[in-house]
Amino acid sequence: MKPFQIRPILVAMVATILAAMTFAGCGGATNNGGSTQATTLTVYASGDVNVQHLWQNTLIPGFEKANPNIKVKLIFAEHGTIDQTTLARMSAAVAAHKEPGMDLIESGIITQAATANLLQEVTPQQVPLMNRVDPALLQQVNNMAVPYRASCVVLAYNSQYVSNPPKNLKDLVAWIHAHPGKFTYNSPSSGGSGQAFVREMLNTHISASDMKTFITGYDTSLESQWKPGFDDLRTLNKDIYRNGLYPNGNAAVLQLLGNGSIWVAPVWSDMAISYQEQHLLPDAVKLTQLDPPFSGGPAYLAVPRNAPHAKEAFKLMNWILGSDVQATVIKEMNGFPGVQWSYVPKDVQEKFADIARSYSQGYSAKFNADVNKQWQAQVAGG
């Protein structure tokens, strides 16, 4: 080939390569077979490593297998280290009418994001299976998110010594007084199971008309209603394990149950079941739920405003609410479903029959902080 013939050929080759690269970078691109390329859906999630494993090992592979034209990219923040940065980023994107850089979020910031109107409303047209969710859980986030899993505080008891566990809070208090030293709960600032017990004791003296404010609002003038409850808690001190020893953290309570030091205690359902499966608790330790129940908390899924692939994000959300996927989530997380129990397989319902009920709602973050401080001063310090 002569030298002057090389230039046109090189130019043509470069042009072809550039055109292919430009086309590949555009949405709706096609591969050599003519089919559309996969949409990449970005999911932001935060929490413990078990949440990361749930997404990486179970949810993402399952959804991609069911939807070959959608790929999922996971951005995970262990223990929520960048949650507040992510929330600020979402807020800035909404203010600037720009994309937030994510399509679906699963994080503790969802409640704040819903309050700040940073999320898209979820409708039955987008997520048909949302009708399986308890409407009260949707109302908590202004219908801008759906729960896909949950955990609840329940009552653990050693059936070797407790043949007839308490059925309600009044029975539990009576049992504590009748069996001094065999019950405790962790300090409310060190874990949610202890906080749930304290909250239920306070709630027995709160008027029904003010309860919604404690759950969703903040008004310190209402805290005067806590005094009788704190008085009740203080009278329990002498009958608590070692005359008022309150362990530091949820795990410490389970350890006392495991070694037989105590016979009854409030615990997180998912932690307790994990301990049971690892044989860290005696086989005699069982779980039950009071009536009314202790509080619990759902983990929500939401689509940010201006998300670039909202349609696909809602599709993933709906897929996760399916019965089989919910059963898998329960198994992997040892928790509650996001949907109501009647929508999960019968064998799963039977496995969790002792605790498969609803759960009450906790206080708002500011009220919880005040509970922690006042419990320390009036109960532990008293």
XYZ file of C-alpha atoms in Angstrom:
382
model
C 0.000 0.000 0.000
C 1.323 3.457 -0.885
C 1.903 6.041 1.877
C -0.665 8.526 0.534
C -3.393 5.857 0.789
C -2.995 5.357 4.573
C -4.447 8.707 5.711
C -8.030 8.213 4.354
C -8.197 4.728 5.829
C -7.050 5.900 9.272
C -9.515 8.769 9.226
C -12.357 6.419 8.382
C -11.370 4.010 11.164
C -11.140 6.769 13.782
C -14.499 8.184 12.720
C -16.108 4.789 13.062
C -14.649 4.257 16.549
C -15.711 7.721 17.753
C -19.230 7.229 16.456
C -19.512 3.890 18.259
C -18.221 5.400 21.498
C -20.658 8.319 21.317
C -23.607 6.040 20.650
C -22.659 3.681 23.437
C -22.647 6.580 25.884
C -26.224 7.593 25.086
C -29.325 6.239 26.798
C -31.215 3.699 24.716
C -28.053 2.463 23.054
C -28.090 -0.880 21.283
C -25.530 -3.627 21.195
C -24.323 -5.435 18.071
C -27.349 -7.692 18.168
C -29.673 -4.690 17.956
C -31.261 -5.070 21.420
C -31.330 -2.155 23.865
C -28.577 -2.060 26.453
C -29.386 -2.535 30.107
C -30.451 0.422 32.219
C -28.208 0.879 35.235
C -30.196 1.528 38.389
C -28.285 3.111 41.280
C -29.323 2.074 44.798
C -28.051 3.873 47.898
C -28.332 1.804 51.082
C -26.900 2.083 54.575
C -26.787 0.051 57.756
C -24.920 -2.966 59.086
C -23.088 -5.471 56.904
C -26.099 -7.805 56.972
C -28.006 -5.179 54.990
C -25.142 -4.950 52.512
C -25.080 -8.733 52.126
C -28.852 -8.813 51.623
C -28.558 -6.454 48.669
C -25.368 -7.829 47.167
C -26.052 -11.529 47.551
C -29.822 -11.797 47.323
C -31.892 -8.834 46.134
C -29.688 -7.530 43.312
C -28.921 -10.934 41.719
C -32.570 -11.978 41.995
C -33.920 -8.776 40.456
C -31.352 -8.752 37.640
C -32.212 -12.368 36.800
C -35.910 -11.474 36.628
C -35.184 -8.274 34.663
C -32.241 -8.873 32.267
C -32.442 -5.351 30.831
C -31.877 -3.702 34.230
C -28.579 -3.710 36.091
C -28.277 -2.526 39.684
C -25.326 -0.608 41.087
C -25.122 -0.529 44.889
C -23.634 2.364 46.849
C -23.417 1.210 50.454
C -22.637 3.300 53.532
C -21.811 1.025 56.454
C -23.466 2.275 59.654
C -24.798 5.271 57.692
C -21.487 7.146 57.786
C -22.462 9.359 54.838
C -26.222 9.458 55.376
C -26.356 13.142 56.261
C -24.064 14.023 53.364
C -26.360 12.067 51.061
C -29.399 13.880 52.450
C -27.720 17.247 51.822
C -26.865 16.142 48.305
C -30.485 15.214 47.632
C -31.673 18.541 48.986
C -29.225 20.476 46.808
C -30.230 18.465 43.731
C -33.921 19.164 44.272
C -33.257 22.877 44.787
C -31.225 22.990 41.568
C -33.678 20.787 39.621
C -30.886 18.295 38.973
C -30.558 14.535 39.235
C -29.535 13.325 42.729
C -27.154 10.631 41.504
C -29.292 7.754 42.792
C -32.573 6.106 41.853
C -33.608 4.225 45.001
C -32.621 4.674 48.634
C -32.842 2.397 51.669
C -31.629 4.390 54.638
C -32.604 5.907 57.938
C -32.709 9.324 56.279
C -35.929 8.491 54.444
C -38.188 9.892 57.169
C -36.267 13.186 57.108
C -36.295 13.214 53.314
C -40.057 12.681 53.255
C -40.607 15.543 55.700
C -38.439 17.785 53.489
C -40.388 16.726 50.369
C -37.300 15.291 48.675
C -39.001 12.063 47.591
C -41.508 11.069 44.942
C -44.945 9.960 46.054
C -45.540 6.230 45.697
C -48.837 5.338 44.007
C -50.616 2.025 43.300
C -50.079 2.657 39.592
C -46.306 2.648 40.110
C -46.208 -0.006 42.853
C -49.336 -2.194 42.721
C -48.249 -4.360 45.673
C -48.155 -1.396 48.051
C -51.749 -2.327 48.916
C -50.225 -5.169 50.972
C -48.570 -2.702 53.336
C -50.138 -1.435 56.554
C -51.511 2.030 55.598
C -50.293 3.471 58.920
C -46.689 2.783 57.901
C -47.221 4.642 54.627
C -48.742 7.612 56.420
C -45.630 7.950 58.593
C -43.668 8.949 55.486
C -46.446 10.852 53.675
C -46.857 8.003 51.166
C -43.375 8.734 49.820
C -41.854 5.358 50.715
C -42.793 1.738 51.368
C -41.416 -0.574 54.064
C -39.728 -3.732 52.797
C -38.591 -5.267 56.101
C -38.863 -4.513 59.803
C -37.798 -5.510 63.269
C -39.732 -5.403 66.488
C -39.052 -5.562 70.201
C -40.561 -8.709 71.731
C -40.449 -10.459 75.090
C -37.938 -13.282 75.531
C -38.478 -15.797 78.322
C -36.835 -18.976 79.535
C -39.564 -21.603 79.373
C -37.615 -23.846 81.765
C -38.562 -21.438 84.542
C -41.476 -19.491 83.023
C -44.298 -21.748 81.867
C -46.865 -18.997 81.486
C -45.195 -15.794 80.180
C -46.826 -12.387 80.720
C -49.431 -11.468 78.128
C -49.487 -7.704 78.637
C -47.504 -4.956 80.336
C -49.509 -5.120 83.575
C -48.817 -8.868 83.836
C -45.128 -8.248 83.092
C -44.786 -5.689 85.885
C -46.498 -8.078 88.300
C -44.131 -10.878 87.210
C -41.070 -8.663 87.782
C -42.159 -7.888 91.345
C -42.892 -11.568 91.999
C -39.494 -12.752 90.677
C -36.899 -10.237 91.902
C -33.570 -10.309 90.110
C -34.788 -12.277 87.085
C -35.600 -9.378 84.754
C -33.715 -6.455 83.316
C -33.544 -4.189 80.272
C -30.676 -2.234 78.783
C -30.396 1.493 79.438
C -32.586 3.230 76.831
C -29.722 5.299 75.437
C -27.730 2.118 74.671
C -30.309 0.195 72.678
C -33.826 0.148 71.315
C -35.095 -2.860 73.238
C -34.636 -1.134 76.587
C -35.998 2.079 75.177
C -39.118 0.247 73.980
C -39.806 -1.088 77.473
C -39.344 2.346 79.041
C -41.598 3.899 76.426
C -44.397 1.400 77.087
C -44.217 2.155 80.797
C -44.528 5.879 80.060
C -47.352 5.339 77.565
C -49.648 3.886 80.221
C -50.079 7.430 81.563
C -50.265 9.365 78.261
C -53.627 10.519 76.932
C -54.684 9.004 73.608
C -55.187 12.465 72.126
C -51.524 13.358 72.701
C -50.012 10.093 71.494
C -49.734 11.203 67.857
C -47.669 14.213 68.896
C -45.240 11.954 70.764
C -44.855 9.837 67.622
C -44.556 12.491 64.931
C -44.039 15.860 66.641
C -42.330 17.545 69.560
C -43.839 19.535 72.424
C -41.942 19.516 75.697
C -45.013 20.681 77.621
C -46.458 17.178 77.155
C -43.521 15.532 78.919
C -45.108 16.193 82.307
C -47.236 13.119 81.524
C -44.113 10.980 81.839
C -43.672 11.503 85.575
C -45.995 8.684 86.744
C -44.290 6.307 84.323
C -40.835 7.198 85.563
C -42.094 6.741 89.118
C -43.277 3.225 88.166
C -39.907 2.448 86.604
C -38.090 3.638 89.710
C -40.148 1.322 91.919
C -38.901 -1.598 89.816
C -35.259 -0.884 90.683
C -35.136 -3.218 93.674
C -36.557 -6.095 91.621
C -34.299 -5.609 88.593
C -31.290 -7.900 88.142
C -28.705 -7.174 90.864
C -30.913 -4.492 92.441
C -30.972 -2.244 89.406
C -28.248 -3.324 86.980
C -29.143 -2.091 83.513
C -26.811 -3.586 80.853
C -25.163 -1.480 78.202
C -26.666 -2.494 74.874
C -29.124 -4.975 73.394
C -26.548 -7.766 73.092
C -25.676 -7.633 76.792
C -29.289 -8.475 77.692
C -29.245 -11.499 75.380
C -26.023 -12.665 77.014
C -27.683 -12.585 80.446
C -30.548 -14.643 79.026
C -28.030 -17.004 77.495
C -26.197 -17.749 80.726
C -29.377 -18.022 82.792
C -28.777 -14.938 84.935
C -32.214 -13.608 84.007
C -35.348 -15.364 82.801
C -37.328 -12.593 81.068
C -36.344 -9.487 79.081
C -37.379 -7.284 76.146
C -35.212 -8.001 73.079
C -35.088 -7.197 69.378
C -36.761 -9.963 67.373
C -34.067 -10.208 64.702
C -31.175 -10.285 67.181
C -32.869 -12.895 69.342
C -33.643 -15.173 66.397
C -30.056 -14.854 65.182
C -28.831 -15.828 68.653
C -31.199 -18.798 68.648
C -29.942 -19.994 65.263
C -26.334 -19.683 66.425
C -27.195 -21.607 69.619
C -26.132 -18.654 71.745
C -29.366 -18.998 73.701
C -30.652 -22.158 75.392
C -33.376 -24.003 73.485
C -35.677 -23.160 76.375
C -35.580 -19.435 75.543
C -38.731 -18.544 73.574
C -40.163 -15.327 72.156
C -43.623 -13.869 72.550
C -45.303 -10.508 72.030
C -47.313 -8.481 74.504
C -50.751 -7.064 73.798
C -50.551 -4.173 73.008
C -47.176 -4.893 71.410
C -43.803 -3.306 71.964
C -42.616 -0.860 69.323
C -40.892 -1.774 66.110
C -39.401 -0.059 63.144
C -39.650 -0.550 59.402
C -36.865 -0.067 56.864
C -38.205 1.931 53.937
C -37.505 2.146 50.206
C -37.950 5.480 48.424
C -37.316 7.136 45.074
C -35.730 10.612 45.232
C -37.219 13.442 43.245
C -35.591 13.850 39.831
C -34.239 10.284 39.942
C -33.101 9.479 36.375
C -34.570 5.960 36.365
C -37.646 6.298 38.549
C -39.702 3.850 36.481
C -37.168 1.077 36.989
C -36.771 2.002 40.662
C -40.495 1.599 41.285
C -40.333 -1.729 39.435
C -37.625 -2.931 41.843
C -39.677 -1.667 44.788
C -42.731 -3.600 43.631
C -40.677 -6.762 43.003
C -39.327 -6.688 46.561
C -42.881 -6.592 47.970
C -43.701 -9.917 46.280
C -44.486 -12.831 48.630
C -41.503 -14.997 47.676
C -39.022 -12.125 47.924
C -40.498 -11.039 51.259
C -40.089 -14.592 52.552
C -36.443 -14.477 51.492
C -35.910 -11.106 53.197
C -37.410 -12.471 56.423
C -35.128 -15.508 56.264
C -31.994 -13.493 55.533
C -32.645 -10.775 58.125
C -34.530 -12.792 60.774
C -36.979 -9.928 60.829
C -40.505 -8.944 59.960
C -41.833 -8.459 56.435
C -42.557 -5.064 54.929
C -46.007 -6.295 53.926
C -48.624 -7.539 56.347
C -48.101 -11.086 57.604
C -51.065 -12.478 55.663
C -49.140 -11.863 52.424
C -46.154 -14.083 53.240
C -46.155 -17.883 52.751
C -47.956 -20.006 55.345
C -44.817 -21.822 56.458
C -43.158 -18.497 57.242
C -46.215 -17.352 59.184
C -46.123 -20.561 61.212
C -42.416 -20.182 61.991
C -43.008 -16.709 63.412
C -46.444 -17.452 64.883
C -45.482 -16.384 68.415
C -44.431 -12.895 67.335
C -46.138 -12.469 63.946
C -48.203 -9.475 64.945
C -48.075 -5.795 64.303
C -45.969 -3.446 66.405
C -46.532 -0.064 67.973
C -44.872 3.142 66.856
C -42.040 4.745 68.769
C -41.487 8.393 69.660
C -39.961 11.044 67.448
C -36.181 11.440 67.683
C -36.317 14.507 69.935
C -38.732 12.903 72.389
C -36.542 9.776 72.455
C -33.517 11.895 73.348
C -35.451 13.470 76.216
C -36.594 10.048 77.440
C -32.983 8.892 77.604
C -31.887 11.908 79.643
C -34.816 11.819 82.035
C -34.549 8.058 82.586
C -30.891 8.510 83.528
C -31.757 11.219 86.024
C -34.988 9.839 87.473
C -34.539 6.049 87.297
C -30.865 5.085 87.115
C -29.796 8.134 89.115
C -32.704 7.814 91.500
